[in-house]
mmCIF file with all atom_site columns, C-alpha atoms and ligand atoms in Angstrom:
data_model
loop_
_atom_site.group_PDB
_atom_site.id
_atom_site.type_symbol
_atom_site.label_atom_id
_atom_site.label_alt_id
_atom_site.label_comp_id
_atom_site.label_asym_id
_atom_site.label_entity_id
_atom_site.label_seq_id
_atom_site.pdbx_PDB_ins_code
_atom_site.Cartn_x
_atom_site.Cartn_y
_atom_site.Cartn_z
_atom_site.occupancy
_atom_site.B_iso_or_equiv
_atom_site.pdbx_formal_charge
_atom_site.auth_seq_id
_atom_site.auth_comp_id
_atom_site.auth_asym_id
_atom_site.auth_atom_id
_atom_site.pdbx_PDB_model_num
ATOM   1   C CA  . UNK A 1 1   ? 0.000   0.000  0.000   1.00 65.00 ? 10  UNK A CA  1
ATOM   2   C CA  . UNK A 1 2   ? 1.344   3.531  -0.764  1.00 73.00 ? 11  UNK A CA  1
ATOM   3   C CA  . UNK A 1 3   ? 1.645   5.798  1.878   1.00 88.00 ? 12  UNK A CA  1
ATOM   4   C CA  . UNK A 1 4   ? 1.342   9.149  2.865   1.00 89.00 ? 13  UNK A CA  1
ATOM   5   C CA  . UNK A 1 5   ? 5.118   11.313 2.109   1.00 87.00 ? 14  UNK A CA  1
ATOM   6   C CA  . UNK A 1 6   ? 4.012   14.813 3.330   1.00 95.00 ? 15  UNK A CA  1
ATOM   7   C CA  . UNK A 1 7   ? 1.427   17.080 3.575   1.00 96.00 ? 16  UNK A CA  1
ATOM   8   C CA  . UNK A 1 8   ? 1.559   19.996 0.973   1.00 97.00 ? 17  UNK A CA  1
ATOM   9   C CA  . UNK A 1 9   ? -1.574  21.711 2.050   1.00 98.00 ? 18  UNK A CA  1
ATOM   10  C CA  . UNK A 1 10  ? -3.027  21.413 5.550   1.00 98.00 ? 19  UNK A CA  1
ATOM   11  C CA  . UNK A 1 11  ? -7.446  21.835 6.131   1.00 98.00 ? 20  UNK A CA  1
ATOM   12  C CA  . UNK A 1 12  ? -6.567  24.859 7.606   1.00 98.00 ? 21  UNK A CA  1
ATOM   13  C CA  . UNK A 1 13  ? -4.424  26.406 4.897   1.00 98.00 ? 22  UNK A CA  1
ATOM   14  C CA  . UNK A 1 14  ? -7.037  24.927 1.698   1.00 98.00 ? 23  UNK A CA  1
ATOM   15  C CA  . UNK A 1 15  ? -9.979  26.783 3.745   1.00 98.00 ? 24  UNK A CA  1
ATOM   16  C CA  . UNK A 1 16  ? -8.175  29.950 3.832   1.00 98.00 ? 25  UNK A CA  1
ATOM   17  C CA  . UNK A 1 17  ? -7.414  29.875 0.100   1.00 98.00 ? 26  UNK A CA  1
ATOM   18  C CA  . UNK A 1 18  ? -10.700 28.702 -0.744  1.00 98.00 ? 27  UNK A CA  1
ATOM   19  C CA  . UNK A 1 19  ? -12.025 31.614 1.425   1.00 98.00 ? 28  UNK A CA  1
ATOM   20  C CA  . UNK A 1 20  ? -9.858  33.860 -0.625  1.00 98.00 ? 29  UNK A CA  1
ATOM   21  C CA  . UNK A 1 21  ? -11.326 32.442 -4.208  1.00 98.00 ? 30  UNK A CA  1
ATOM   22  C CA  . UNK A 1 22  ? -14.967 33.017 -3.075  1.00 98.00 ? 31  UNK A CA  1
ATOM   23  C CA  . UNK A 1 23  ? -14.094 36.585 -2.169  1.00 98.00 ? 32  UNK A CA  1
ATOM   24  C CA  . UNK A 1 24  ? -12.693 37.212 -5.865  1.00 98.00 ? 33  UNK A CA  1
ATOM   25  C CA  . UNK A 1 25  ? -15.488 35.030 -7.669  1.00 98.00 ? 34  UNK A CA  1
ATOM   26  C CA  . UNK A 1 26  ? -18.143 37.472 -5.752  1.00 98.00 ? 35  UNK A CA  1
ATOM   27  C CA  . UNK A 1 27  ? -16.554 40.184 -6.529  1.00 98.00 ? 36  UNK A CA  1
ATOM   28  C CA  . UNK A 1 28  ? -16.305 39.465 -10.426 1.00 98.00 ? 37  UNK A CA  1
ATOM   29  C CA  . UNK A 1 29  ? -19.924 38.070 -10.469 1.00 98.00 ? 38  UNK A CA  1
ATOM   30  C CA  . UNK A 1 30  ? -21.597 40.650 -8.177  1.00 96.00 ? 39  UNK A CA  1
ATOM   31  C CA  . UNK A 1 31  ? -24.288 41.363 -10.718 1.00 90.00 ? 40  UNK A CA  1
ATOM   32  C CA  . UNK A 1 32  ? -24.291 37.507 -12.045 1.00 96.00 ? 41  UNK A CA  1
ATOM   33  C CA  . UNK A 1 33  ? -25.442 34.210 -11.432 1.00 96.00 ? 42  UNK A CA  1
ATOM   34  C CA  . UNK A 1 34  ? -23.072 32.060 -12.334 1.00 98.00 ? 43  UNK A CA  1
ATOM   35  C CA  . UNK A 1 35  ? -23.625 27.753 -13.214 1.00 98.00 ? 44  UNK A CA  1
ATOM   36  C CA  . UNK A 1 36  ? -20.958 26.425 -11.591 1.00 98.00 ? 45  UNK A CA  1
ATOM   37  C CA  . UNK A 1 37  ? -20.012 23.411 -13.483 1.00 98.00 ? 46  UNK A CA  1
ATOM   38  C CA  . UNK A 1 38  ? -18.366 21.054 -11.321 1.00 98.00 ? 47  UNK A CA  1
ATOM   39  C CA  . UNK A 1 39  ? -15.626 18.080 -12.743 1.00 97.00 ? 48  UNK A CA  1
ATOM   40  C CA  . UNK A 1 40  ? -16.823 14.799 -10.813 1.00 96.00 ? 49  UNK A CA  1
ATOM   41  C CA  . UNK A 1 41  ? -15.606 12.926 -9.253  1.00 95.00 ? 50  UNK A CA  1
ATOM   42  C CA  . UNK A 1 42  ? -12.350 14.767 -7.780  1.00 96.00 ? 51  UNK A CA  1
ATOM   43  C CA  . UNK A 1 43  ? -13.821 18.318 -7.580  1.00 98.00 ? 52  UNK A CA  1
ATOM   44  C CA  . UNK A 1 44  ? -16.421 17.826 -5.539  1.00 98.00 ? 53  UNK A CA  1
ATOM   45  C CA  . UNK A 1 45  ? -15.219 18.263 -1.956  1.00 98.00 ? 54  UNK A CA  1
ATOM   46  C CA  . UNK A 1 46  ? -13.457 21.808 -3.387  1.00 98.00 ? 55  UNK A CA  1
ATOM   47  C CA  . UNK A 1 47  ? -16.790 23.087 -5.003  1.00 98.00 ? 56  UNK A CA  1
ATOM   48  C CA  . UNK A 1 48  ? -18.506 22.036 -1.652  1.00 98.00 ? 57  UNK A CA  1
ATOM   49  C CA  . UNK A 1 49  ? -16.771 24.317 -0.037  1.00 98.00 ? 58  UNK A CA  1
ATOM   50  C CA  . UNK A 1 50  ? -16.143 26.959 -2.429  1.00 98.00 ? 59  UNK A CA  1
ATOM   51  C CA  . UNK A 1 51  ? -20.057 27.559 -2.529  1.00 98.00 ? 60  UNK A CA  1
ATOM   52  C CA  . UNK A 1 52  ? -20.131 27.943 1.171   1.00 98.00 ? 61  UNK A CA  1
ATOM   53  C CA  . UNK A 1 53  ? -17.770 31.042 0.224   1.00 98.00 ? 62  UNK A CA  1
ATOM   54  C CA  . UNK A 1 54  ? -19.687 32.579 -2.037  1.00 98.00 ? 63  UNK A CA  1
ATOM   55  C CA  . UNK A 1 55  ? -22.280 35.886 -1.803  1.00 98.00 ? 64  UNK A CA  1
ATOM   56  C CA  . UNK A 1 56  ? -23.531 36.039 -4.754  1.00 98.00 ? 65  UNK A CA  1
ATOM   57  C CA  . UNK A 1 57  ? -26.426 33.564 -6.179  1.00 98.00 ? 66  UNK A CA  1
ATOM   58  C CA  . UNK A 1 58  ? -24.951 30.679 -8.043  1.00 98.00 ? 67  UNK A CA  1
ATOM   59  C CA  . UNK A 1 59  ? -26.657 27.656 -9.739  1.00 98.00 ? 68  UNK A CA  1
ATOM   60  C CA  . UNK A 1 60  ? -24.178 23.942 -8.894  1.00 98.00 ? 69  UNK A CA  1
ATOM   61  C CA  . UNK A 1 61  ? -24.046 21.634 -11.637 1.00 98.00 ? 70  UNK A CA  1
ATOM   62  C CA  . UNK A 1 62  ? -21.769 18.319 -12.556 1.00 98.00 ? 71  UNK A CA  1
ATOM   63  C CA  . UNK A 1 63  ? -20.399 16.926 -15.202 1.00 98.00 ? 72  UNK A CA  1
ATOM   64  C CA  . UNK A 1 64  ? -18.285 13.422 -15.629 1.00 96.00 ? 73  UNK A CA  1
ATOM   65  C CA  . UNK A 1 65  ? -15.830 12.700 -18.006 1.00 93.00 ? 74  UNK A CA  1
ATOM   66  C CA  . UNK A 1 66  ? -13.718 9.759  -18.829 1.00 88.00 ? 75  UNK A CA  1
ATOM   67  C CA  . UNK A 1 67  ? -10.475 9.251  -20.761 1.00 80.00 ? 76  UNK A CA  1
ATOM   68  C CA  . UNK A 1 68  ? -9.296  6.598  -22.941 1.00 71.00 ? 77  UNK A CA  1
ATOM   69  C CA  . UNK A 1 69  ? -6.661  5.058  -23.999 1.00 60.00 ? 78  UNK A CA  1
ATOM   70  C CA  . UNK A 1 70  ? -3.791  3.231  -21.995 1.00 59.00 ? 79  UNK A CA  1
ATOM   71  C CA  . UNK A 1 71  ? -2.917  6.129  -20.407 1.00 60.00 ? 80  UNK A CA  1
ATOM   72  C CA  . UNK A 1 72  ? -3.978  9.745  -20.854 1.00 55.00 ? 81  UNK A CA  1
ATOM   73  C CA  . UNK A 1 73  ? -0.997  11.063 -21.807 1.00 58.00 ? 82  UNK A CA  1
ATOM   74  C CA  . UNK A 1 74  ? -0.820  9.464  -24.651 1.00 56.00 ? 83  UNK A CA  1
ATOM   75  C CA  . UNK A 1 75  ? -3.860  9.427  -26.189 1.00 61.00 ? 84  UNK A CA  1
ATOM   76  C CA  . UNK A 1 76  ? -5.843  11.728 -23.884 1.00 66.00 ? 85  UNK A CA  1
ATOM   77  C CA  . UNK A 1 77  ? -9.352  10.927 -25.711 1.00 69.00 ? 86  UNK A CA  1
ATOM   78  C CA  . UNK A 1 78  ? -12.312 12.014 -23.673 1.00 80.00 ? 87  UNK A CA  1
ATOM   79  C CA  . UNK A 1 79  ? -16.182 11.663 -23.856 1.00 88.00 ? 88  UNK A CA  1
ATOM   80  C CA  . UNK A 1 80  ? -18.950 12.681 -21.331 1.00 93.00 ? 89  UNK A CA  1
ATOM   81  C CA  . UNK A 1 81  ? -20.227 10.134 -19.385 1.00 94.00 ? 90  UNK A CA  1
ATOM   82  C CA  . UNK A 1 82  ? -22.564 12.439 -17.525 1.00 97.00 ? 91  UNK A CA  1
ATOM   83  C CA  . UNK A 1 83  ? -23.409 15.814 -18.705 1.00 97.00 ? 92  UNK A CA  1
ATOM   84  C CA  . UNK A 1 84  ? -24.563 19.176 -17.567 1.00 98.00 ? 93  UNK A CA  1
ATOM   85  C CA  . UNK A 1 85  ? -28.511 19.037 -16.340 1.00 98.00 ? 94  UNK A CA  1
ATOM   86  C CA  . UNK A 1 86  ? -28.793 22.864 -17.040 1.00 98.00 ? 95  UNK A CA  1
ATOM   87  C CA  . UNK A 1 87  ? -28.705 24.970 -20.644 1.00 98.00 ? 96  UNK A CA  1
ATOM   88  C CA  . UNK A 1 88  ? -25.487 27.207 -20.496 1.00 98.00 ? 97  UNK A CA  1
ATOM   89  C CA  . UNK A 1 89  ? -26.566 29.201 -23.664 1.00 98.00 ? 98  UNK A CA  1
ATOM   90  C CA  . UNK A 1 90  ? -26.329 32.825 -22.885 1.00 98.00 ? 99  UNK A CA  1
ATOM   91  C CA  . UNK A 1 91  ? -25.400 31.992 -19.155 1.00 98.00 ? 100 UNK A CA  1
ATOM   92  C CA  . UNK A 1 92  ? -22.576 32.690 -17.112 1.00 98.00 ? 101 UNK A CA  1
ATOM   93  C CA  . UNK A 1 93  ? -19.873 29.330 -16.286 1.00 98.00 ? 102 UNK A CA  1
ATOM   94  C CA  . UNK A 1 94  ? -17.495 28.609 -14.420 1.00 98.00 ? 103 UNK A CA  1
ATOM   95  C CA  . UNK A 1 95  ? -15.796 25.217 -14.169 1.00 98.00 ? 104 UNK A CA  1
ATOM   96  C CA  . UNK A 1 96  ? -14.484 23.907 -10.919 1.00 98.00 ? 105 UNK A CA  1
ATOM   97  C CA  . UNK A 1 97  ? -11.578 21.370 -11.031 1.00 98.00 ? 106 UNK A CA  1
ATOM   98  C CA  . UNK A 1 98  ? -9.728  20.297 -8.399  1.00 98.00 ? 107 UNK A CA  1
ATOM   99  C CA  . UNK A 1 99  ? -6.365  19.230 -10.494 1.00 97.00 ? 108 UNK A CA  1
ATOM   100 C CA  . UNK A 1 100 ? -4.585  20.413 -14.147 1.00 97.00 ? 109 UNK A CA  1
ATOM   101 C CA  . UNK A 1 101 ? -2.128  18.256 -14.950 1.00 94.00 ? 110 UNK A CA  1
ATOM   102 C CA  . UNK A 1 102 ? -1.810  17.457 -18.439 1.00 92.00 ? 111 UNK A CA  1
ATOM   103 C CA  . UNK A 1 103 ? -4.360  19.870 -19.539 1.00 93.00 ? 112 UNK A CA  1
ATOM   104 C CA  . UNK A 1 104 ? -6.259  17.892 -21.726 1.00 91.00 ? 113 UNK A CA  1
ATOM   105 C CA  . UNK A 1 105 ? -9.089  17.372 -19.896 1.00 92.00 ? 114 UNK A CA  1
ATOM   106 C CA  . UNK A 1 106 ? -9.734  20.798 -19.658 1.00 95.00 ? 115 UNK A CA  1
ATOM   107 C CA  . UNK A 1 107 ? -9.149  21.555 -22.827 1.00 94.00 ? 116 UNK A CA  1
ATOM   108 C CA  . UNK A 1 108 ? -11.536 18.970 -23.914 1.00 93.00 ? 117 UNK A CA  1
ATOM   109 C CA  . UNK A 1 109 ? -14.229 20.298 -21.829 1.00 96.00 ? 118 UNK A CA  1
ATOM   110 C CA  . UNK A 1 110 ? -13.558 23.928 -23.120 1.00 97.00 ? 119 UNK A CA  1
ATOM   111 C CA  . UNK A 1 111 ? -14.099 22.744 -26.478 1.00 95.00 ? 120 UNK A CA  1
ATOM   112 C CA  . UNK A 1 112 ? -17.213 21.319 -25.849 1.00 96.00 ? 121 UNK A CA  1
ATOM   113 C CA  . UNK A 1 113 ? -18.896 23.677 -23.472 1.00 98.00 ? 122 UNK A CA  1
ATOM   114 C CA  . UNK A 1 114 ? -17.699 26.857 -25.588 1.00 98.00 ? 123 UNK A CA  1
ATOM   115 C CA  . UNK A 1 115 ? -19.620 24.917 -28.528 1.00 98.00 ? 124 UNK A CA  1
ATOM   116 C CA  . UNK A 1 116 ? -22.688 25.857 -26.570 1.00 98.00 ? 125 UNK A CA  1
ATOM   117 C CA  . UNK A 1 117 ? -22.152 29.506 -26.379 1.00 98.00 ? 126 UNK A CA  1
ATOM   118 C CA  . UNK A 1 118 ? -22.360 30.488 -23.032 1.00 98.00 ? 127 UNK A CA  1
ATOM   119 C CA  . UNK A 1 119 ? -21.678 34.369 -22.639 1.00 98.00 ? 128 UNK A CA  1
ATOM   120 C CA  . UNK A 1 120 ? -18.822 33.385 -20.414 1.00 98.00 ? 129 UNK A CA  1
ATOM   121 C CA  . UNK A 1 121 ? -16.811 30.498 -19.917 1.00 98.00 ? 130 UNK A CA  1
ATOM   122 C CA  . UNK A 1 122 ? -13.896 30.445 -16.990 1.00 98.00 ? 131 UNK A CA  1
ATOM   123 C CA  . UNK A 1 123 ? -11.589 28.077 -15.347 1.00 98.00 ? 132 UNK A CA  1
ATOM   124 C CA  . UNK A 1 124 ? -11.277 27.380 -11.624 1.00 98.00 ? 133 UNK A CA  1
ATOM   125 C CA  . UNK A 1 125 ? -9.091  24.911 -10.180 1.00 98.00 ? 134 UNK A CA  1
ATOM   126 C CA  . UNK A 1 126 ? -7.700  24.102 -6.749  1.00 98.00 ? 135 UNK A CA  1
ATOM   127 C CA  . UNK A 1 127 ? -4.393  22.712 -8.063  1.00 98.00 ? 136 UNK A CA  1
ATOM   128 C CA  . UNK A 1 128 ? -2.406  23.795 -10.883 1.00 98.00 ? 137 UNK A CA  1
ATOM   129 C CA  . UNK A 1 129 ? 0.531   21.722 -12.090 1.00 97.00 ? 138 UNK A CA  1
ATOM   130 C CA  . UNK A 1 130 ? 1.959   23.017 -14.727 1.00 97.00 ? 139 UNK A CA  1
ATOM   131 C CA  . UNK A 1 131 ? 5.143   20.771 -15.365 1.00 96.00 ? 140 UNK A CA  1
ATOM   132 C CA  . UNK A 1 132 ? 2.860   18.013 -16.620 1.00 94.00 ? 141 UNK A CA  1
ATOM   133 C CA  . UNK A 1 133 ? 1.068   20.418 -19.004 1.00 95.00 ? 142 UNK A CA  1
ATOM   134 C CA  . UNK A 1 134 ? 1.073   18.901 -22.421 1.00 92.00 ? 143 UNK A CA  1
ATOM   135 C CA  . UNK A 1 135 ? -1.959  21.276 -24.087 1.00 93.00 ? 144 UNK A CA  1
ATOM   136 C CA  . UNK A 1 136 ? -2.211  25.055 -22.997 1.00 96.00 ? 145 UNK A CA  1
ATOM   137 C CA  . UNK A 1 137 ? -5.345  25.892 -20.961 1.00 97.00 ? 146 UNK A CA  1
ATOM   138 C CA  . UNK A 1 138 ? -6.310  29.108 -19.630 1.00 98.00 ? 147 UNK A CA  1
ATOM   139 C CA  . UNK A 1 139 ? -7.119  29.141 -15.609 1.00 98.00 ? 148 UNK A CA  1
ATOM   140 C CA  . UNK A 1 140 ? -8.752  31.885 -14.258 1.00 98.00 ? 149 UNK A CA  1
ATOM   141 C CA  . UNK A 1 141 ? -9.059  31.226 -10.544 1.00 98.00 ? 150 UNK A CA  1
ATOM   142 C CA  . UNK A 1 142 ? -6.287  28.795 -9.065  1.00 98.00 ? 151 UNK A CA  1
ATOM   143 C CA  . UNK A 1 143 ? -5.600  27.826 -5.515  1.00 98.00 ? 152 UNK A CA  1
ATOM   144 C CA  . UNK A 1 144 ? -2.122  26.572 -5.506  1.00 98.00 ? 153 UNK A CA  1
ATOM   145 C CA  . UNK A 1 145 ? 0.565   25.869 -7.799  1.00 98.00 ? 154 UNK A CA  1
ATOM   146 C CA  . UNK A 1 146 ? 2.350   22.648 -6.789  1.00 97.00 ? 155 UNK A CA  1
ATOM   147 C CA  . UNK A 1 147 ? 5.674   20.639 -8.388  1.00 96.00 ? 156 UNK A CA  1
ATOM   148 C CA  . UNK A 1 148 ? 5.107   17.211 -10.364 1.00 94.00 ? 157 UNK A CA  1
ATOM   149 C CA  . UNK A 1 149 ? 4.179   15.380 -7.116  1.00 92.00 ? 158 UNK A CA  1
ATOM   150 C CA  . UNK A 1 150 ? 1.334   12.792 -7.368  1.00 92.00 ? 159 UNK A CA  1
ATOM   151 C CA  . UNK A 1 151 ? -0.656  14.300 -4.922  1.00 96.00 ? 160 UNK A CA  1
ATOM   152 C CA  . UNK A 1 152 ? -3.944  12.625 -2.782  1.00 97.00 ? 161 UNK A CA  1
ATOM   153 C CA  . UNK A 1 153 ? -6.554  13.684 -0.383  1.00 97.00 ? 162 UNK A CA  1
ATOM   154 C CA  . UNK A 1 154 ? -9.607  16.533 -0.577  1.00 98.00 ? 163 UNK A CA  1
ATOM   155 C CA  . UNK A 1 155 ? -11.089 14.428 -3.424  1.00 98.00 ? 164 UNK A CA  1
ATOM   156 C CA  . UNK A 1 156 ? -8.077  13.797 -4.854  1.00 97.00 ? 165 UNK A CA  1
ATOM   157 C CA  . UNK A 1 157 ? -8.003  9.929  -5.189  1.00 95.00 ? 166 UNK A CA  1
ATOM   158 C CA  . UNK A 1 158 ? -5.298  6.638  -6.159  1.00 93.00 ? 167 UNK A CA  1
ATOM   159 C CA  . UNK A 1 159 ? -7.269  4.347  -7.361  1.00 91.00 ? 168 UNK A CA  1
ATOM   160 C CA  . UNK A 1 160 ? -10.722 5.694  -5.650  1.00 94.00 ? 169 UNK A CA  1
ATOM   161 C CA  . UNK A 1 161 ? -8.748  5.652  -2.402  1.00 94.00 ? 170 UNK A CA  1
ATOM   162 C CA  . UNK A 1 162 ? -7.971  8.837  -0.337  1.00 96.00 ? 171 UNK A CA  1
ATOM   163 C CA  . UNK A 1 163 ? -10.600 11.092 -1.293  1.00 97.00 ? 172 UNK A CA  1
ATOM   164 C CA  . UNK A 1 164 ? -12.096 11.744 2.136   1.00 97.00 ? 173 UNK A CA  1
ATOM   165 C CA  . UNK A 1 165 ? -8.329  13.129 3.834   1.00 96.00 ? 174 UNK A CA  1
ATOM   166 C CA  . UNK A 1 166 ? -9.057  16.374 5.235   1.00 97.00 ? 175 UNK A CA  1
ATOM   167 C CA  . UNK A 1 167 ? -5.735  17.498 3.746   1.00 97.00 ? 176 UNK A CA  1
ATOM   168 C CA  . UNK A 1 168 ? -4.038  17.412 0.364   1.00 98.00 ? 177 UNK A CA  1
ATOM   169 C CA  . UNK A 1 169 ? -0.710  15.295 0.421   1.00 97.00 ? 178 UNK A CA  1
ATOM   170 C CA  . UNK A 1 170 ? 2.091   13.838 -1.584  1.00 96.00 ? 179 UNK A CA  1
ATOM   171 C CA  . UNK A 1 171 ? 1.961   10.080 -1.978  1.00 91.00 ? 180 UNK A CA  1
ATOM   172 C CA  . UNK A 1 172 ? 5.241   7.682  -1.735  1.00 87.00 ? 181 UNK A CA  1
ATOM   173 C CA  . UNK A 1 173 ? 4.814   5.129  -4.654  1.00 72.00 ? 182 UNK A CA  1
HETATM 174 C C1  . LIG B 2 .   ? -8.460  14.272 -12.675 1.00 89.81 ? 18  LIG B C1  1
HETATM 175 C C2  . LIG B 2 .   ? -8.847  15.687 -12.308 1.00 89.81 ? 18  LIG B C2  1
HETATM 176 C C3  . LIG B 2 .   ? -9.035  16.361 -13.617 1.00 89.81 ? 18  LIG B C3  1
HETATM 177 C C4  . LIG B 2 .   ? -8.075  15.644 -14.517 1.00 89.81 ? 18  LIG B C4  1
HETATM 178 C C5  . LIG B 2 .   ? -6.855  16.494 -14.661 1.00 89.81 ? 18  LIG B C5  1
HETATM 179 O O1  . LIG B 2 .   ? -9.619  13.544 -12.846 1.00 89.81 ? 18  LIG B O1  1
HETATM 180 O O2  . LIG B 2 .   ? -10.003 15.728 -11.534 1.00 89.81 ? 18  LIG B O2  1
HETATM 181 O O3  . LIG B 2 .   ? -10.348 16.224 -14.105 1.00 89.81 ? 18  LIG B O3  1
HETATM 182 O O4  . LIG B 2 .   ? -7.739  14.401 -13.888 1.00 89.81 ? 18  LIG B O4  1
HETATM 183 O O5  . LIG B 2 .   ? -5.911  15.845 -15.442 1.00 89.81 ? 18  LIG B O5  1
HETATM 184 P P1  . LIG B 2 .   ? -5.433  16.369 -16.859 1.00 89.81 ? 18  LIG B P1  1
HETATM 185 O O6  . LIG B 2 .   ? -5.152  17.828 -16.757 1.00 89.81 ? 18  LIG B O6  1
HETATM 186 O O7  . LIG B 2 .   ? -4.179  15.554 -17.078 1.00 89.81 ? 18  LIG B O7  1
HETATM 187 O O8  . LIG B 2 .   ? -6.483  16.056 -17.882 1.00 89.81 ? 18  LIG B O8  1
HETATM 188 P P2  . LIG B 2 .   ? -9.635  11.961 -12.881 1.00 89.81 ? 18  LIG B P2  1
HETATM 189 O O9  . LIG B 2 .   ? -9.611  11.512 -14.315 1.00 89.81 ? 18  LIG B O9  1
HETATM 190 O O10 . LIG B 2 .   ? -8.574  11.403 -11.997 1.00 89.81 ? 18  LIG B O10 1
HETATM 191 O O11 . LIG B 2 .   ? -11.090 11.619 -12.328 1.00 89.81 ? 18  LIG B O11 1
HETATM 192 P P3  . LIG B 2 .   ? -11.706 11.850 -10.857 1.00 89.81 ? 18  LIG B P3  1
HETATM 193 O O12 . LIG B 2 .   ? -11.831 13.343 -10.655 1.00 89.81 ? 18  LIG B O12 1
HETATM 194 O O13 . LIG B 2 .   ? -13.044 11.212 -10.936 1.00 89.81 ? 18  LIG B O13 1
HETATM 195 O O14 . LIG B 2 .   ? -10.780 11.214 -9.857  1.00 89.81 ? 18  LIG B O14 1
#
């Protein structure tokens, strides 16, 4: 079983961030009401708490993906396995991931959400790990920026497991 290296980001220190990112989003969507479009399953557990941040009115949707291939990196093909339940023509989105690593799931789900012309369309992601970028992807609202480290915990998983750690850490494989 893999174990636990270090923590990179304690509760204490992801609630202040997150506290942080609701404060902006507000701000920029005082006069809004924004469809959040939540990545499952990972991004969950960040949106959670994200709304709980939030002062403006917001609508919480989810969306499920899946990639192909033997591994992502390589072939990095994508469908949706469970889409949006609301319309996003004309409305404001933004999507909530918890990790970009490679890009290409994001970059996917740009593609295909743009296609439906919201009037807006922004990134926001807890994690941001940009030496495993492969495609460019624009982020709007980021929480941290972290090294290549596989990293578990706040719905972050390894195969399903570690989801529910109150913390997010760096795993020893
Ligand atoms: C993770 C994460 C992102 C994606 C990021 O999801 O939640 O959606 O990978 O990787 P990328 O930038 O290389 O595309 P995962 O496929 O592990 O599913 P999960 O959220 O259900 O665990």
């Amino acid at each position: 079983m893999e174990k636990i290296e270090k923590i990179l980001f304690t509760y204490e220190e992801i609630q202040e961030r997150i506290k942080e990112l609701g404060k902006i989003i507000s701000e920029d969507y005082k006069e809004k009401n924004p469809i959040l479009a939540c990545i499952l399953k990972g991004a969950v557990y960040f949106a959670v708490d994200l709304t709980r941040n939030l002062s403006v009115p917001f609508i919480l949707d989810f969306i499920s993906i899946l990639s192909y291939g033997p591994s992502k990196e390589t072939y990095g093909i994508v469908r949706i396995t469970k889409d949006l339940d609301i319309n996003i023509y004309n409305k404001d989105v933004i999507i909530i991931e918890d990790i970009v690593d490679t890009g290409l799931s994001l970059a996917y789900l740009l593609r295909v959400l743009k296609a439906r012309e919201p009037s807006s369309l922004k990134v926001c992601t807890l994690l941001d790990c940009p030496g495993r970028r492969i495609i460019d992807v624009p982020i709007d609202y980021k929480g941290f920026e972290i090294p290549n480290y596989y990293v578990v915990g706040y719905g972050l998983d390894y195969n399903e497991n570690y989801r529910n750690l109150m913390y997010i850490a760096v795993l020893e494989k």
